[in-house]
Amino acid sequence: MKLEKALLFNPPVGLYQRGEDRCQAEVDGGSATSLRPPNDLGYIASMLRQIGVTPFIADYPAEKKLWSHFEDDLKTIQPNFLIMSITTPTIEDDMKAFSIAKTLNSEIFTIAKGAHFYTCNREDLKKAIYEVMDVAIVGEAETVINNLIHAKKNGADLSNVRGILWRNNLNQIVQTGQEPFLTDLDKIPFPARDLMKNHLYVRPDTGEPQATIQTSRGCPSQCIFCLSPLISGMKLRERSVGNIIAELEECVNEYGIRNFFFRADTFTMNKKSVIELCKEIISRKLGIAWVANSRVNTIDEERLAWMKKSGCWLVAFGIESGNDEIQKRIKKGTTRTQAREAVNLCRKLGIKTYGFYLIGFPWETKEMIMDTLQLAKELRCDFSEIHIAIPYEGTEFYKIAQDLGILTEKAVGHNYFSNPAIGTLHVSKEELIQMRKKALRSLYLSPRYIGRTLVHMKSFREVKNYARYGLRLLIQNYRKG
Ligand code: SF4
């Protein structure tokens, strides 16, 4: 089969964090979340170039483009195969892309990728809507893609390609063996940023272009709600400092990007590498600004001081619950005291904080949820996100919710985080929604928060951007009470 041209794309089905497999939230559902570049597609494009394929990347929602534009691209580019990044809530709508493509060219080879395929019910895949999908990647796409294309090109049996789900000649859905996690991340080429519209992915406050740089994969923690250990493995795999620096320099020198999100399951997990990276950024005089995520127990003053010196302006913490009993049950392994210490340390060093909280675990009473909302108020992070916990298939949380008989809705087609798939044993779904909205209103719309934020703004552009996010928050959280 001729496989020379590929269109890699996010379909025009709303703004979701696609490719960010553990957090597939709708961008507008978050309080201050910004859209991130499709690095997952960029990595695959770079891999494909190594085997002589010409890739094209289109992020239709980010470009505000419609199905008609997708059709136009199919006609103009005439790709031999498609690679689409899907999310669990949108998968049914996403598949429209493959239907359109197969109508125009019944020979086109269609591949989908996304966390959904690690965990989804195999019976679901037999449904008509998935008949337009030839293969789904179940594993790290960069390690799977070239073997898959090579096998398809040569008419080989796909059962020998590890890390895929596919429909065989007998119309059976077959999953092949697992492709092991790549141990040396330096072997993955940098994402093909020359194919991305980098100006669309911006820092939420200043509106400057912001690139995502993956620094490591894997997380040894076992939080019951998180897909990361399944998707990226429980062993921390780090890129070398030299390799990260080379990508940063490429962004600065070739694309003029000076703002970065260092993406990792937990960026601050390995103190030695964090400090080494910071020192190298300083010694190379890169003059960049960056943000990263952390756990409240993998941070200390020494690490933070180096981070600040090298341009870190914000750290995001998964604080989750403000009730220590719930923290234990969800196996987060951190406490309220550690959350206070981490946020205070950031404040002391002049680094902004973004606190992520989760409510809606099965055992939670209203009082326990109030502990979380109270902690969010007490910590006064610069940005706060209160999500309603979602039982992703494949997590321990999913199994618990199922065993307790409180799992009533499927995640497919479900709008994550602001709209619960379950209530708790003591609090209904509707009450969870109202508690979340009320808490976000009281956090962001308090005169104290507004005053503090205004004082720290440095330009009219920042004022404008904060106003835009504030408006989004108002609309979301005053809608239906
Ligand atoms: S610390 Fe917990 S929430 Fe964070 S990536 Fe690891 S398992 Fe997931």
mmCIF file of C-alpha atoms and ligand atoms in Angstrom, residues 22 219 221-223 225-226 228-229 265-266 295 320 332, ligand 1:
data_model
loop_
_atom_site.group_PDB
_atom_site.id
_atom_site.type_symbol
_atom_site.label_atom_id
_atom_site.label_comp_id
_atom_site.label_asym_id
_atom_site.label_seq_id
_atom_site.Cartn_x
_atom_site.Cartn_y
_atom_site.Cartn_z
ATOM 1 C CA ARG A 22 -4.295 12.033 31.580
ATOM 2 C CA CYS A 219 5.067 8.361 37.819
ATOM 3 C CA SER A 221 2.780 7.279 42.701
ATOM 4 C CA GLN A 222 -0.489 5.398 42.751
ATOM 5 C CA CYS A 223 -3.282 7.972 43.042
ATOM 6 C CA PHE A 225 -7.977 8.379 39.999
ATOM 7 C CA CYS A 226 -4.994 8.903 37.711
ATOM 8 C CA SER A 228 -0.623 8.274 34.306
ATOM 9 C CA PRO A 229 0.826 5.063 35.748
ATOM 10 C CA ASP A 265 3.827 13.655 35.304
ATOM 11 C CA THR A 266 5.642 15.382 38.173
ATOM 12 C CA ARG A 295 3.595 17.433 44.103
ATOM 13 C CA GLU A 320 -6.572 17.235 45.584
ATOM 14 C CA LYS A 332 -2.236 10.716 47.111
HETATM 15 S S1 SF4 B 1 1.293 11.982 41.458
HETATM 16 FE FE1 SF4 B 1 -0.688 10.947 41.305
HETATM 17 S S2 SF4 B 1 -1.932 12.411 40.094
HETATM 18 FE FE2 SF4 B 1 0.196 12.992 39.779
HETATM 19 S S3 SF4 B 1 0.826 11.899 37.923
HETATM 20 FE FE3 SF4 B 1 1.411 10.602 39.653
HETATM 21 S S4 SF4 B 1 -0.309 9.186 39.941
HETATM 22 FE FE4 SF4 B 1 -1.020 10.899 38.666
#
